[in-house]
GROMACS .gro file of C-alpha atoms in nm:
model
  310
    1GLU     CA    1   0.335   2.654  -1.272
    2HIS     CA    2   0.448   2.979  -1.156
    3ILE     CA    3   0.180   3.014  -0.903
    4VAL     CA    4   0.293   2.639  -0.761
    5SER     CA    5   0.665   2.773  -0.802
    6ARG     CA    6   0.598   3.070  -0.586
    7LEU     CA    7   0.372   2.868  -0.348
    8VAL     CA    8   0.566   2.558  -0.275
    9PRO     CA    9   0.953   2.584  -0.205
   10GLU     CA   10   1.202   2.360  -0.330
   11PRO     CA   11   1.279   2.044  -0.209
   12LYS     CA   12   1.591   2.011   0.042
   13LEU     CA   13   1.761   1.701   0.173
   14SER     CA   14   1.770   1.649   0.554
   15LYS     CA   15   2.093   1.560   0.780
   16ASP     CA   16   1.935   1.220   0.792
   17VAL     CA   17   1.920   1.128   0.430
   18GLU     CA   18   2.263   1.292   0.340
   19ASP     CA   19   2.405   1.103   0.648
   20TRP     CA   20   2.209   0.772   0.493
   21LEU     CA   21   2.299   0.823   0.154
   22ASN     CA   22   2.628   0.869   0.231
   23ARG     CA   23   2.672   0.546   0.463
   24ILE     CA   24   2.539   0.326   0.161
   25GLU     CA   25   2.766   0.491  -0.057
   26CYS     CA   26   2.488   0.581  -0.260
   27GLU     CA   27   2.541   1.025  -0.281
   28MET     CA   28   2.604   1.076  -0.595
   29TYR     CA   29   2.252   1.044  -0.637
   30ALA     CA   30   2.163   1.271  -0.348
   31ASP     CA   31   2.003   1.506  -0.663
   32ASN     CA   32   1.760   1.226  -0.781
   33PHE     CA   33   1.612   1.203  -0.441
   34GLU     CA   34   1.605   1.548  -0.392
   35ARG     CA   35   1.461   1.658  -0.730
   36GLU     CA   36   1.170   1.370  -0.682
   37GLY     CA   37   1.129   1.508  -0.334
   38TYR     CA   38   1.288   1.212  -0.081
   39THR     CA   39   1.400   1.475   0.177
   40GLU     CA   40   1.275   1.228   0.469
   41LEU     CA   41   1.351   0.883   0.571
   42ASP     CA   42   0.993   0.844   0.628
   43PHE     CA   43   0.962   0.914   0.260
   44ILE     CA   44   1.244   0.669   0.139
   45ALA     CA   45   1.122   0.408   0.347
   46LEU     CA   46   0.803   0.347   0.147
   47MET     CA   47   1.006   0.347  -0.212
   48LYS     CA   48   0.937   0.012  -0.401
   49MET     CA   49   1.189  -0.064  -0.661
   50SER     CA   50   0.965   0.087  -0.903
   51ASP     CA   51   1.003   0.407  -0.725
   52ILE     CA   52   1.405   0.363  -0.741
   53VAL     CA   53   1.356   0.324  -1.098
   54ALA     CA   54   1.176   0.605  -1.161
   55ILE     CA   55   1.390   0.873  -0.991
   56GLY     CA   56   1.636   0.773  -1.225
   57ILE     CA   57   1.875   0.553  -1.097
   58ASP     CA   58   1.982   0.305  -1.394
   59LYS     CA   59   2.285   0.089  -1.267
   60ARG     CA   60   2.174  -0.247  -1.130
   61GLY     CA   61   2.351  -0.322  -0.899
   62PHE     CA   62   2.286   0.035  -0.718
   63GLN     CA   63   1.916  -0.064  -0.749
   64LEU     CA   64   1.961  -0.378  -0.594
   65LYS     CA   65   2.139  -0.181  -0.331
   66LEU     CA   66   1.905   0.095  -0.248
   67GLU     CA   67   1.602  -0.151  -0.264
   68LYS     CA   68   1.818  -0.400   0.023
   69GLU     CA   69   1.839  -0.095   0.253
   70VAL     CA   70   1.534   0.102   0.196
   71LYS     CA   71   1.367  -0.209   0.382
   72LYS     CA   72   1.608  -0.187   0.660
   73LEU     CA   73   1.452   0.127   0.738
   74ASP     CA   74   1.194   0.157   1.003
   75THR     CA   75   0.882   0.212   0.804
   76PRO     CA   76   0.614   0.544   0.973
   77GLU     CA   77   0.386   0.433   1.210
   78LEU     CA   78   0.006   0.462   0.953
   79ALA     CA   79  -0.362   0.475   1.151
   80CYS     CA   80  -0.653   0.506   1.069
   81GLY     CA   81  -0.787   0.893   1.180
   82ILE     CA   82  -0.936   1.226   1.146
   83PRO     CA   83  -0.743   1.548   1.176
   84HIS     CA   84  -0.836   1.882   1.347
   85ASP     CA   85  -0.832   2.070   0.984
   86VAL     CA   86  -0.625   2.006   0.660
   87LEU     CA   87  -0.357   2.248   0.741
   88THR     CA   88  -0.262   2.088   1.099
   89TRP     CA   89  -0.301   1.688   0.878
   90LEU     CA   90  -0.044   1.821   0.611
   91ASP     CA   91   0.213   1.937   0.913
   92THR     CA   92   0.181   1.602   1.078
   93ILE     CA   93   0.289   1.413   0.770
   94LYS     CA   94   0.563   1.641   0.689
   95LEU     CA   95   0.408   1.809   0.349
   96GLY     CA   96   0.331   2.154   0.560
   97GLN     CA   97   0.507   2.289   0.198
   98TYR     CA   98   0.167   2.249   0.058
   99LYS     CA   99  -0.039   2.456   0.293
  100ASP     CA  100  -0.069   2.760   0.043
  101LEU     CA  101  -0.138   2.560  -0.241
  102PHE     CA  102  -0.444   2.376  -0.049
  103LYS     CA  103  -0.563   2.698   0.062
  104LEU     CA  104  -0.542   2.848  -0.319
  105GLU     CA  105  -0.751   2.483  -0.405
  106GLY     CA  106  -0.994   2.538  -0.125
  107TYR     CA  107  -0.891   2.282   0.137
  108CYS     CA  108  -0.835   2.407   0.442
  109THR     CA  109  -1.103   2.381   0.682
  110ASP     CA  110  -1.204   2.089   0.940
  111GLU     CA  111  -1.524   2.030   0.705
  112ASP     CA  112  -1.278   1.992   0.414
  113VAL     CA  113  -1.121   1.696   0.550
  114GLU     CA  114  -1.351   1.502   0.418
  115ASN     CA  115  -1.348   1.616   0.035
  116LEU     CA  116  -0.938   1.501   0.029
  117LYS     CA  117  -1.046   1.135   0.054
  118GLY     CA  118  -1.161   1.106  -0.306
  119LEU     CA  119  -0.876   1.309  -0.443
  120SER     CA  120  -0.696   1.078  -0.727
  121ARG     CA  121  -0.335   1.090  -0.850
  122ALA     CA  122  -0.446   1.301  -1.122
  123GLU     CA  123  -0.610   1.533  -0.934
  124LEU     CA  124  -0.309   1.557  -0.684
  125GLN     CA  125  -0.049   1.658  -0.995
  126SER     CA  126  -0.305   1.901  -1.141
  127ILE     CA  127  -0.325   2.109  -0.862
  128GLY     CA  128   0.049   2.092  -0.841
  129ILE     CA  129   0.219   1.847  -0.638
  130THR     CA  130   0.417   1.666  -0.902
  131ARG     CA  131   0.709   1.478  -0.680
  132ARG     CA  132   0.677   1.130  -0.652
  133ALA     CA  133   0.749   1.101  -0.335
  134HIS     CA  134   0.438   1.371  -0.235
  135LEU     CA  135   0.224   1.221  -0.455
  136ASN     CA  136   0.291   0.848  -0.262
  137GLN     CA  137   0.308   1.043   0.090
  138LEU     CA  138  -0.037   1.142  -0.013
  139LEU     CA  139  -0.188   0.855  -0.158
  140MET     CA  140  -0.098   0.634   0.105
  141ARG     CA  141  -0.208   0.857   0.408
  142LEU     CA  142  -0.517   0.961   0.194
  143ARG     CA  143  -0.618   0.552   0.263
  144TYR     CA  144  -0.591   0.583   0.649
  145LEU     CA  145  -0.802   0.921   0.654
  146GLN     CA  146  -1.137   0.767   0.858
  147TYR     CA  147  -1.271   0.684   1.134
  148PRO     CA  148  -1.074   0.452   1.357
  149THR     CA  149  -1.235   0.134   1.444
  150ASP     CA  150  -1.262  -0.029   1.822
  151ILE     CA  151  -0.977  -0.264   1.784
  152GLU     CA  152  -0.746  -0.001   1.625
  153ILE     CA  153  -0.837   0.288   1.886
  154GLN     CA  154  -0.728  -0.005   2.131
  155THR     CA  155  -0.406  -0.048   1.953
  156ASN     CA  156  -0.271   0.282   1.922
  157LYS     CA  157  -0.388   0.308   2.300
  158THR     CA  158  -0.162   0.026   2.395
  159ARG     CA  159   0.110   0.108   2.143
  160MET     CA  160   0.114   0.456   2.323
  161GLU     CA  161   0.162   0.317   2.663
  162LEU     CA  162   0.444   0.089   2.557
  163GLU     CA  163   0.602   0.384   2.364
  164ASN     CA  164   0.599   0.542   2.730
  165ALA     CA  165   0.717   0.281   2.967
  166PRO     CA  166   0.978   0.303   3.169
  167THR     CA  167   1.293   0.151   2.980
  168LEU     CA  168   1.607   0.039   3.137
  169TYR     CA  169   1.907  -0.054   2.856
  170LEU     CA  170   2.114  -0.350   2.981
  171SER     CA  171   2.418  -0.187   2.769
  172GLU     CA  172   2.396   0.122   3.047
  173VAL     CA  173   2.332  -0.139   3.346
  174ALA     CA  174   2.686  -0.283   3.221
  175GLU     CA  175   2.892  -0.017   3.283
  176ASN     CA  176   2.872  -0.074   3.647
  177SER     CA  177   2.862  -0.468   3.633
  178GLU     CA  178   3.081  -0.718   3.543
  179GLU     CA  179   2.824  -0.974   3.588
  180SER     CA  180   2.584  -0.738   3.382
  181ARG     CA  181   2.794  -0.681   3.122
  182GLN     CA  182   2.869  -1.038   3.073
  183GLU     CA  183   2.477  -1.082   3.000
  184TYR     CA  184   2.490  -0.809   2.766
  185ASP     CA  185   2.787  -0.946   2.572
  186PHE     CA  186   2.566  -1.293   2.529
  187TRP     CA  187   2.285  -1.131   2.385
  188LEU     CA  188   2.512  -0.927   2.202
  189ASN     CA  189   2.653  -1.233   2.050
  190LEU     CA  190   2.349  -1.445   2.052
  191ALA     CA  191   2.179  -1.157   1.847
  192GLU     CA  192   2.458  -1.135   1.616
  193ASP     CA  193   2.469  -1.500   1.548
  194LYS     CA  194   2.080  -1.583   1.530
  195LEU     CA  195   1.919  -1.295   1.427
  196LYS     CA  196   2.124  -1.114   1.106
  197PRO     CA  197   1.917  -1.186   0.819
  198GLU     CA  198   2.086  -1.403   0.547
  199SER     CA  199   2.069  -1.265   0.209
  200ALA     CA  200   1.824  -1.405   0.004
  201ASN     CA  201   2.010  -1.418  -0.374
  202LEU     CA  202   2.313  -1.617  -0.152
  203GLY     CA  203   2.071  -1.854   0.020
  204LYS     CA  204   1.822  -2.112  -0.213
  205VAL     CA  205   1.511  -1.865  -0.183
  206GLU     CA  206   1.557  -1.751  -0.562
  207GLU     CA  207   1.616  -2.172  -0.623
  208LEU     CA  208   1.290  -2.231  -0.441
  209LYS     CA  209   1.079  -1.977  -0.679
  210GLU     CA  210   1.228  -2.132  -0.933
  211LYS     CA  211   1.092  -2.475  -0.900
  212LEU     CA  212   0.748  -2.339  -0.753
  213ARG     CA  213   0.717  -2.169  -1.090
  214ASN     CA  214   0.802  -2.482  -1.317
  215LEU     CA  215   0.547  -2.676  -1.075
  216ARG     CA  216   0.284  -2.434  -1.140
  217ASN     CA  217   0.321  -2.429  -1.541
  218LEU     CA  218   0.348  -2.830  -1.495
  219CYS     CA  219   0.024  -2.818  -1.353
  220LEU     CA  220  -0.156  -2.612  -1.573
  221LEU     CA  221   0.007  -2.817  -1.853
  222VAL     CA  222  -0.162  -3.140  -1.684
  223LEU     CA  223  -0.483  -2.956  -1.593
  224LEU     CA  224  -0.513  -2.804  -1.963
  225LEU     CA  225  -0.435  -3.235  -2.111
  226THR     CA  226  -0.668  -3.353  -1.913
  227ASN     CA  227  -0.956  -3.140  -1.999
  228ILE     CA  228  -0.863  -3.195  -2.395
  229MET     CA  229  -0.903  -3.547  -2.326
  230TRP     CA  230  -1.180  -3.530  -2.149
  231ILE     CA  231  -1.360  -3.377  -2.417
  232VAL     CA  232  -1.208  -3.581  -2.700
  233PHE     CA  233  -1.331  -3.910  -2.492
  234LEU     CA  234  -1.666  -3.768  -2.487
  235TYR     CA  235  -1.696  -3.660  -2.838
  236THR     CA  236  -1.607  -3.975  -2.938
  237LEU     CA  237  -1.876  -4.166  -2.710
  238VAL     CA  238  -2.161  -3.910  -2.776
  239PHE     CA  239  -2.071  -3.814  -3.172
  240PRO     CA  240  -2.186  -4.192  -3.341
  241GLN     CA  241  -2.483  -4.150  -3.169
  242LEU     CA  242  -2.580  -3.828  -3.266
  243THR     CA  243  -2.461  -3.875  -3.633
  244LYS     CA  244  -2.773  -4.166  -3.640
  245TYR     CA  245  -3.009  -3.865  -3.633
  246ASN     CA  246  -2.815  -3.601  -3.797
  247LEU     CA  247  -2.742  -3.350  -3.495
  248PRO     CA  248  -2.409  -3.322  -3.456
  249ASP     CA  249  -2.434  -2.970  -3.536
  250ARG     CA  250  -2.701  -2.880  -3.397
  251ALA     CA  251  -2.577  -3.068  -3.063
  252PHE     CA  252  -2.262  -2.849  -3.020
  253SER     CA  253  -2.455  -2.512  -3.134
  254LEU     CA  254  -2.676  -2.566  -2.831
  255PHE     CA  255  -2.373  -2.611  -2.615
  256PHE     CA  256  -2.181  -2.331  -2.678
  257LEU     CA  257  -2.485  -2.126  -2.686
  258GLY     CA  258  -2.565  -2.299  -2.350
  259ILE     CA  259  -2.248  -2.197  -2.229
  260PHE     CA  260  -2.274  -1.812  -2.405
  261SER     CA  261  -2.600  -1.814  -2.223
  262VAL     CA  262  -2.454  -1.871  -1.847
  263ILE     CA  263  -2.169  -1.601  -1.935
  264ILE     CA  264  -2.403  -1.337  -1.999
  265LEU     CA  265  -2.644  -1.446  -1.664
  266ILE     CA  266  -2.329  -1.400  -1.457
  267GLN     CA  267  -2.236  -1.072  -1.602
  268PHE     CA  268  -2.592  -0.960  -1.553
  269ILE     CA  269  -2.576  -1.093  -1.187
  270ALA     CA  270  -2.257  -0.880  -1.139
  271MET     CA  271  -2.385  -0.575  -1.281
  272ILE     CA  272  -2.649  -0.569  -1.041
  273PHE     CA  273  -2.460  -0.625  -0.749
  274HIS     CA  274  -2.221  -0.355  -0.832
  275ARG     CA  275  -2.485  -0.171  -0.879
  276PHE     CA  276  -2.640  -0.235  -0.576
  277VAL     CA  277  -2.342  -0.162  -0.405
  278THR     CA  278  -2.292   0.198  -0.541
  279LEU     CA  279  -2.615   0.267  -0.451
  280VAL     CA  280  -2.467   0.156  -0.057
  281HIS     CA  281  -2.196   0.414  -0.122
  282LEU     CA  282  -2.367   0.666  -0.265
  283LEU     CA  283  -2.629   0.686   0.089
  284ALA     CA  284  -2.378   0.654   0.287
  285ARG     CA  285  -2.234   0.958   0.150
  286THR     CA  286  -2.551   1.172   0.108
  287LYS     CA  287  -2.570   1.456   0.418
  288LEU     CA  288  -2.920   1.462   0.575
  289LYS     CA  289  -3.143   1.760   0.468
  290ASN     CA  290  -3.396   1.706   0.769
  291LYS     CA  291  -3.245   1.955   1.042
  292ARG     CA  292  -3.478   1.692   1.333
  293LEU     CA  293  -3.238   1.390   1.206
  294GLU     CA  294  -2.923   1.566   1.180
  295GLU     CA  295  -2.947   1.699   1.559
  296ASN     CA  296  -3.023   1.329   1.654
  297TRP     CA  297  -2.776   1.190   1.453
  298VAL     CA  298  -2.443   1.053   1.695
  299ARG     CA  299  -2.163   1.133   1.486
  300PRO     CA  300  -1.819   1.111   1.679
  301SER     CA  301  -1.596   1.433   1.652
  302SER     CA  302  -1.329   1.480   1.475
  303VAL     CA  303  -1.086   1.601   1.779
  304ASP     CA  304  -1.268   1.350   2.004
  305THR     CA  305  -1.187   1.056   1.748
  306VAL     CA  306  -0.824   1.206   1.684
  307SER     CA  307  -0.756   1.206   2.115
  308ARG     CA  308  -0.867   0.842   2.129
  309ALA     CA  309  -0.642   0.724   1.839
  310GLN     CA  310  -0.372   0.924   2.045
   0.00000   0.00000   0.00000
């Protein structure tokens, strides 16, 4: 713990987070956010209600307010790709303060990138990453640590072209023309009138959810009663015939034995399938020992993949 505290500086709220907390009148919880590492809006944008409760916000009103305000934040762009090395990747995801810690654990070069993929929450905590925001950020980014598909590469390319395309803002044009000003006011009023989201709590959403839950419960009850009536009906028809031959006990024993055999067979097939999938994953991760095969193995370089993804 002493080494970790020396290598990793204490988190400090960014100006954007401070302004955001002040704007929504939750500045009294600044220490809670700072203590758990929620120092960037990108980290806060990924919060769920469980995270809000976990950082120590126990008043229900503030929990609901924060949940609603978090949903309004822009979610950071998530794209698959392989970074050049671990340290560059940490800077990219705004967790550069852990570079010395990852160096100490042996994660620093481009060859160590693939070793990150299998890290779990418990393993990250064991190396000294304990703040909730940083754990969630790392685990979420690790899921996207893979070679992008052709569709993802094309999507990222299109997104970059749109972001770099020249943009003309109507508000700027409106300053020099009365006609443009009227058009700007029209679109502004239309967006305010038609695109403003309604409150789910004040609408009929909760009422609809409750009705759907009741409908689900009613359907399950009807299904259960129907099955019971069907079993009773069959028993009523079959039992007198079995009584003649003194076979009711044996018949029911055979019936339950058959059901149990089917369940065991399904479990056996599922186990074989699971073992096969595990073998496939193991073979896919196994490094080639034959140098000739390695030379002929076509694998895109990480630099090329990242450049294409960008």
